[in-house]
Tab-separated table of C-alpha atoms in Angstrom:
chain	number	residue	atom	x	y	z
A	105	MET	CA	-3.162	29.415	-19.398
A	106	PHE	CA	-0.607	31.657	-17.678
A	107	PHE	CA	0.512	28.886	-15.321
A	108	SER	CA	1.207	26.523	-18.234
A	109	SER	CA	3.078	29.316	-20.046
A	110	ARG	CA	5.185	29.900	-16.934
A	111	SER	CA	6.099	26.207	-16.734
A	112	THR	CA	7.149	26.206	-20.406
A	113	TYR	CA	9.289	29.337	-19.994
A	114	GLN	CA	10.909	27.982	-16.840
A	115	GLN	CA	11.823	24.736	-18.571
A	116	ALA	CA	13.273	26.683	-21.498
A	117	LEU	CA	15.239	28.915	-19.125
A	118	VAL	CA	16.956	25.930	-17.527
A	119	ILE	CA	18.176	24.820	-20.964
A	120	TYR	CA	19.326	28.307	-21.978
A	121	ILE	CA	21.297	28.645	-18.724
A	122	GLU	CA	22.825	25.199	-19.245
A	123	TYR	CA	24.031	26.190	-22.730
A	124	GLY	CA	25.045	29.732	-21.758
A	125	ASP	CA	22.596	31.297	-24.230
A	126	ARG	CA	22.364	34.734	-22.640
A	127	ASN	CA	20.192	36.371	-25.324
A	128	SER	CA	17.543	33.656	-25.042
A	129	GLN	CA	17.739	33.908	-21.256
A	130	ALA	CA	16.913	37.626	-21.508
A	131	SER	CA	13.832	37.091	-23.669
A	132	THR	CA	12.663	34.259	-21.400
A	133	TYR	CA	13.084	36.318	-18.241
A	134	TYR	CA	11.088	39.071	-19.986
A	135	ASN	CA	8.284	36.634	-20.875
A	136	LEU	CA	8.261	35.278	-17.320
A	137	GLY	CA	7.874	38.873	-16.163
A	138	ARG	CA	4.868	39.342	-18.465
A	139	VAL	CA	3.259	36.160	-17.132
A	140	ALA	CA	3.778	37.214	-13.499
A	141	GLN	CA	2.413	40.667	-14.331
A	142	GLU	CA	-0.749	39.181	-15.833
A	143	LEU	CA	-1.136	37.122	-12.656
A	144	ARG	CA	-0.684	40.346	-10.625
A	145	GLU	CA	2.444	38.914	-8.992
A	146	PHE	CA	4.210	42.235	-9.322
A	147	GLU	CA	7.313	41.568	-7.209
A	148	GLU	CA	7.931	38.352	-9.154
A	149	ALA	CA	7.433	40.262	-12.403
A	150	ARG	CA	9.947	42.883	-11.286
A	151	ARG	CA	12.570	40.228	-10.436
A	152	ASN	CA	12.257	38.702	-13.890
A	153	TYR	CA	12.335	42.028	-15.720
A	154	LYS	CA	15.465	43.048	-13.809
A	155	GLN	CA	17.161	39.800	-14.830
A	156	ALA	CA	16.213	40.509	-18.443
A	157	LEU	CA	17.381	44.110	-18.221
A	158	ALA	CA	20.809	43.189	-16.863
A	159	ILE	CA	21.418	40.932	-19.870
A	160	ASN	CA	20.037	43.541	-22.310
A	161	ILE	CA	22.514	46.070	-20.902
A	162	GLU	CA	25.331	43.494	-21.054
A	163	PHE	CA	24.684	42.996	-24.798
A	164	GLY	CA	23.922	46.669	-25.543
A	165	ASP	CA	20.424	45.744	-26.752
A	166	ARG	CA	18.864	49.198	-26.451
A	167	ASN	CA	15.515	48.299	-28.013
A	168	SER	CA	14.948	45.464	-25.545
A	169	GLN	CA	16.067	47.724	-22.714
A	170	ALA	CA	13.332	50.213	-23.650
A	171	LEU	CA	10.655	47.503	-23.629
A	172	THR	CA	11.843	46.233	-20.249
A	173	TYR	CA	12.072	49.699	-18.671
A	174	GLN	CA	8.510	50.306	-19.871
A	175	GLU	CA	7.251	47.140	-18.143
A	176	LEU	CA	9.222	47.930	-14.986
A	177	GLY	CA	7.434	51.279	-15.010
A	178	ARG	CA	4.056	49.570	-15.251
A	179	VAL	CA	4.920	47.224	-12.379
A	180	ALA	CA	6.014	50.123	-10.165
A	181	GLN	CA	2.848	51.991	-11.108
A	182	GLU	CA	0.688	49.012	-10.080
A	183	LEU	CA	2.563	48.981	-6.755
A	184	ARG	CA	1.900	52.740	-6.443
A	185	GLU	CA	5.641	53.436	-6.452
A	186	PHE	CA	5.151	56.439	-8.695
A	187	GLU	CA	8.627	57.975	-8.550
A	188	GLU	CA	10.129	54.577	-9.398
A	189	ALA	CA	7.636	54.237	-12.236
A	190	ARG	CA	8.622	57.670	-13.545
A	191	ARG	CA	12.340	56.797	-13.492
A	192	ASN	CA	11.718	53.661	-15.533
A	193	TYR	CA	9.429	55.392	-18.026
A	194	GLN	CA	11.987	58.175	-18.489
A	195	GLN	CA	14.659	55.560	-19.253
A	196	ALA	CA	12.332	53.972	-21.823
A	197	LEU	CA	11.473	57.351	-23.328
A	198	ALA	CA	15.118	58.349	-23.739
A	199	ILE	CA	15.785	55.198	-25.767
A	200	ASN	CA	12.604	55.611	-27.825
A	201	ILE	CA	13.698	59.167	-28.693
A	202	GLU	CA	17.227	57.910	-29.503
A	203	PHE	CA	15.761	55.434	-32.020
A	204	SER	CA	13.046	57.863	-33.273
A	205	ASP	CA	10.399	55.350	-32.222
A	206	ARG	CA	7.499	57.799	-32.257
A	207	TYR	CA	4.745	55.299	-31.557
A	208	SER	CA	6.474	53.956	-28.431
A	209	GLN	CA	7.159	57.523	-27.318
A	210	ALA	CA	3.411	58.176	-27.318
A	211	LEU	CA	2.770	55.152	-25.100
A	212	THR	CA	5.429	56.292	-22.645
A	213	TYR	CA	4.275	59.923	-22.584
A	214	GLN	CA	0.777	58.619	-21.804
A	215	GLU	CA	2.052	56.612	-18.828
A	216	LEU	CA	4.188	59.522	-17.614
A	217	GLY	CA	1.026	61.613	-17.709
A	218	ARG	CA	-0.823	59.079	-15.571
A	219	VAL	CA	2.043	58.985	-13.059
A	220	ALA	CA	2.129	62.791	-12.813
A	221	GLN	CA	-1.640	62.814	-12.348
A	222	GLU	CA	-1.379	60.305	-9.488
A	223	LEU	CA	1.191	62.633	-7.895
A	224	GLN	CA	-1.221	65.589	-8.294
A	225	GLU	CA	1.206	67.229	-10.744
A	226	PHE	CA	-1.541	68.265	-13.128
A	227	GLU	CA	0.410	70.650	-15.362
A	228	GLU	CA	3.122	68.013	-15.778
A	229	ALA	CA	0.439	65.452	-16.573
A	230	ARG	CA	-1.043	67.769	-19.186
A	231	ARG	CA	2.368	68.341	-20.810
A	232	ASN	CA	2.892	64.610	-21.173
A	233	TYR	CA	-0.593	63.941	-22.552
A	234	GLN	CA	-0.129	66.800	-25.022
A	235	GLN	CA	3.101	65.152	-26.183
A	236	ALA	CA	1.282	61.842	-26.673
A	237	LEU	CA	-1.757	63.221	-28.500
A	238	PRO	CA	-0.137	64.574	-31.708
A	239	ILE	CA	1.765	61.301	-32.121
A	240	ASN	CA	-1.474	59.337	-31.767
A	241	ILE	CA	-3.014	61.604	-34.411
A	242	GLU	CA	0.097	61.266	-36.618
A	243	PHE	CA	-0.328	57.468	-36.578
A	244	SER	CA	-4.127	57.684	-36.971
A	245	ASP	CA	-4.421	55.784	-33.704
A	246	ARG	CA	-7.971	56.872	-32.957
A	247	TYR	CA	-8.415	54.562	-29.995
A	248	SER	CA	-5.323	55.895	-28.186
A	249	SER	CA	-6.379	59.443	-29.107
A	250	ALA	CA	-9.687	58.846	-27.307
A	251	ARG	CA	-7.900	57.689	-24.161
A	252	THR	CA	-5.609	60.727	-24.255
A	253	TYR	CA	-8.498	63.154	-24.812
A	254	HIS	CA	-10.228	61.546	-21.824
A	255	GLN	CA	-7.158	61.961	-19.609
A	256	LEU	CA	-6.729	65.571	-20.711
A	257	GLY	CA	-10.352	66.022	-19.698
A	258	THR	CA	-9.697	64.639	-16.232
A	259	VAL	CA	-6.706	66.967	-15.810
A	260	ALA	CA	-8.737	70.010	-16.883
A	261	GLN	CA	-11.505	68.909	-14.507
A	262	GLU	CA	-9.033	68.673	-11.608
A	263	LEU	CA	-7.857	72.202	-12.469
A	264	ARG	CA	-11.528	73.331	-12.517
A	265	GLU	CA	-11.275	74.251	-16.192
A	266	PHE	CA	-14.700	72.789	-16.833
A	267	GLU	CA	-15.374	74.028	-20.376
A	268	GLU	CA	-11.953	72.744	-21.435
A	269	ALA	CA	-12.691	69.436	-19.738
A	270	ARG	CA	-16.013	69.175	-21.582
A	271	ARG	CA	-14.356	69.762	-24.953
A	272	TYR	CA	-11.860	66.969	-24.334
A	273	TYR	CA	-14.524	64.559	-23.078
A	274	GLN	CA	-16.699	65.274	-26.107
A	275	GLN	CA	-13.765	64.497	-28.417
A	276	ALA	CA	-13.158	61.227	-26.544
A	277	LEU	CA	-16.848	60.366	-26.683
A	278	ALA	CA	-17.075	60.977	-30.437
A	279	ILE	CA	-14.307	58.420	-31.015
A	280	ASP	CA	-15.837	55.940	-28.548
A	281	ILE	CA	-19.114	56.162	-30.470
A	282	GLU	CA	-17.287	55.871	-33.813
A	283	PHE	CA	-15.732	52.584	-32.647
A	284	SER	CA	-18.895	51.408	-30.838
A	285	ASP	CA	-16.857	51.298	-27.628
A	286	ARG	CA	-19.855	51.327	-25.321
A	287	TYR	CA	-17.914	50.537	-22.161
A	288	SER	CA	-15.522	53.493	-22.544
A	289	SER	CA	-18.477	55.704	-23.469
A	290	ALA	CA	-19.990	55.048	-20.036
A	291	SER	CA	-16.991	56.520	-18.229
A	292	THR	CA	-16.944	59.556	-20.512
A	293	TYR	CA	-20.681	60.180	-20.103
A	294	HIS	CA	-20.183	59.987	-16.329
A	295	HIS	CA	-17.411	62.592	-16.443
A	296	LEU	CA	-19.503	64.825	-18.705
A	297	GLY	CA	-22.200	64.562	-16.035
A	298	MET	CA	-19.729	65.657	-13.363
A	299	VAL	CA	-18.628	68.654	-15.440
A	300	ALA	CA	-22.214	69.738	-16.146
A	301	GLN	CA	-23.028	69.401	-12.444
A	302	GLU	CA	-20.090	71.666	-11.539
A	303	LEU	CA	-21.436	74.204	-14.043
A	304	GLN	CA	-24.901	73.970	-12.419
A	305	GLU	CA	-26.332	72.529	-15.650
A	306	PHE	CA	-28.404	69.963	-13.802
A	307	GLU	CA	-30.547	68.634	-16.675
A	308	GLU	CA	-27.475	68.152	-18.855
A	309	SER	CA	-25.745	66.469	-15.947
A	310	ARG	CA	-28.679	64.097	-15.414
A	311	ARG	CA	-28.805	63.171	-19.123
A	312	ASN	CA	-25.139	62.220	-19.100
A	313	TYR	CA	-25.361	60.246	-15.851
A	314	GLN	CA	-28.379	58.366	-17.182
A	315	GLN	CA	-26.485	57.498	-20.376
A	316	ALA	CA	-23.609	56.176	-18.257
A	317	LEU	CA	-25.967	54.213	-16.029
A	318	ALA	CA	-27.761	52.541	-18.940
A	319	ILE	CA	-24.432	51.292	-20.342
A	320	ASN	CA	-23.194	50.130	-16.924
A	321	ILE	CA	-26.416	48.138	-16.528
A	322	GLU	CA	-26.003	46.734	-20.064
A	323	PHE	CA	-22.520	45.472	-19.129
A	324	SER	CA	-23.595	44.341	-15.625
A	325	ASP	CA	-20.897	46.606	-14.169
A	326	ARG	CA	-22.348	46.840	-10.682
A	327	TYR	CA	-19.558	48.881	-9.162
A	328	SER	CA	-19.750	51.579	-11.853
A	329	GLN	CA	-23.530	51.569	-11.456
A	330	ALA	CA	-23.031	52.408	-7.770
A	331	ILE	CA	-20.760	55.353	-8.602
A	332	THR	CA	-23.344	56.745	-11.043
A	333	TYR	CA	-26.296	56.145	-8.700
A	334	HIS	CA	-24.284	58.020	-6.067
A	335	ALA	CA	-23.704	60.918	-8.475
A	336	LEU	CA	-27.404	61.006	-9.403
A	337	GLY	CA	-28.210	61.088	-5.697
A	338	MET	CA	-25.887	64.035	-5.115
A	339	LEU	CA	-27.418	65.806	-8.124
A	340	ALA	CA	-30.935	65.251	-6.752
A	341	GLU	CA	-29.829	66.601	-3.373
A	342	ALA	CA	-28.452	69.748	-5.063
A	343	GLU	CA	-31.862	70.190	-6.712
A	344	GLU	CA	-33.538	69.639	-3.311
A	345	ASN	CA	-35.336	66.587	-4.693
A	346	TYR	CA	-34.767	64.648	-1.487
A	347	PRO	CA	-36.983	61.588	-2.151
A	348	GLU	CA	-35.161	60.960	-5.439
A	349	ALA	CA	-31.786	61.550	-3.763
A	350	ARG	CA	-32.658	58.974	-1.107
A	351	VAL	CA	-33.622	56.329	-3.687
A	352	TYR	CA	-30.417	56.777	-5.698
A	353	LEU	CA	-28.105	56.909	-2.674
A	354	GLN	CA	-29.749	53.903	-1.059
A	355	THR	CA	-29.260	51.928	-4.279
A	356	ALA	CA	-25.614	52.993	-4.401
A	357	LEU	CA	-25.130	52.018	-0.760
A	358	GLU	CA	-26.525	48.525	-1.308
A	359	ILE	CA	-23.993	47.927	-4.098
A	360	TYR	CA	-21.138	49.366	-2.019
A	361	VAL	CA	-22.028	46.907	0.756
A	362	GLU	CA	-22.108	44.085	-1.802
A	363	TYR	CA	-18.549	45.002	-2.873
A	364	LYS	CA	-17.348	45.700	0.688
A	365	GLU	CA	-16.515	49.252	-0.434
A	366	GLU	CA	-16.217	50.904	2.961
A	367	TYR	CA	-15.103	54.410	1.976
A	368	TRP	CA	-17.839	55.165	-0.567
A	369	GLY	CA	-20.354	53.315	1.562
A	370	ALA	CA	-19.567	55.665	4.449
A	371	MET	CA	-19.921	58.672	2.122
A	372	ALA	CA	-23.341	57.485	0.928
A	373	ARG	CA	-24.513	56.885	4.521
A	374	LYS	CA	-23.356	60.357	5.543
A	375	VAL	CA	-25.460	61.996	2.831
A	376	LEU	CA	-28.477	59.767	3.547
A	377	GLU	CA	-28.351	60.722	7.227
A	378	ARG	CA	-28.445	64.441	6.453
A	379	LEU	CA	-31.317	64.266	3.967
A	380	PRO	CA	-34.647	65.659	5.223
A	381	GLY	CA	-37.261	62.939	5.702
A	382	ASP	CA	-37.605	59.812	7.812
A	383	GLY	CA	-33.818	59.299	7.953
A	384	VAL	CA	-34.213	55.511	7.700
A	385	ILE	CA	-31.362	53.750	5.916
A	386	ARG	CA	-32.192	50.274	4.665
A	387	GLN	CA	-29.649	47.681	5.709
A	388	ALA	CA	-28.224	45.753	2.754
């Protein structure tokens, strides 16, 4: 689908260039950027967005500039160029504030929070998420509120504010359940398990991990299953239930091998090797 869309946009672009229709060129470059982004061709996406942006600036089209800066931020974020992403998001945000576009501001604050979190700037991340959240609530955007509550939970967890993290995760989970968003619920249950484990609430931790695992199995999400099996294994080790730890970690390892996930595979092997018992690791 995306390849046929690209061909159509490219044909249109040739005509717009021929007739000197700069406004239509800008929108077509933007759409070509979106297509390349969907195809994960991020450098190609960036080239097209920059072409669009130059024309938007030429015509003083501030609204289109904001949209294009936002997408340039997303491209830079995908390329892990976080400072570049931040610069583009800040440009978008300034225009959204200029035009009192509250809803778009929330989207940009959310992305600025994610960038700050990637840069380990957790207080900055929290400030941005806390800017996004009241706007989401103002617009009754429950789904976006859930995502922001979840991210605030991850920030609190990083700062070892575990009760605060739990409160945010529970608010996210309530909305996920309200909207029957089972897939998002799995991630939140997993994080609630991590928080409970940090607080030495092992039974609560296990209940949450098992909820996450059941949903991951339901959706055939093998990679997420591995992460939760790994967590259950670490929980069992903390409880000195070594046979159970071995079963969970071995299951996680087999999935890591399936996905060629070397880092987490090495972590699982390391724990398996230190567990009391026969020390045999099954080869996947």
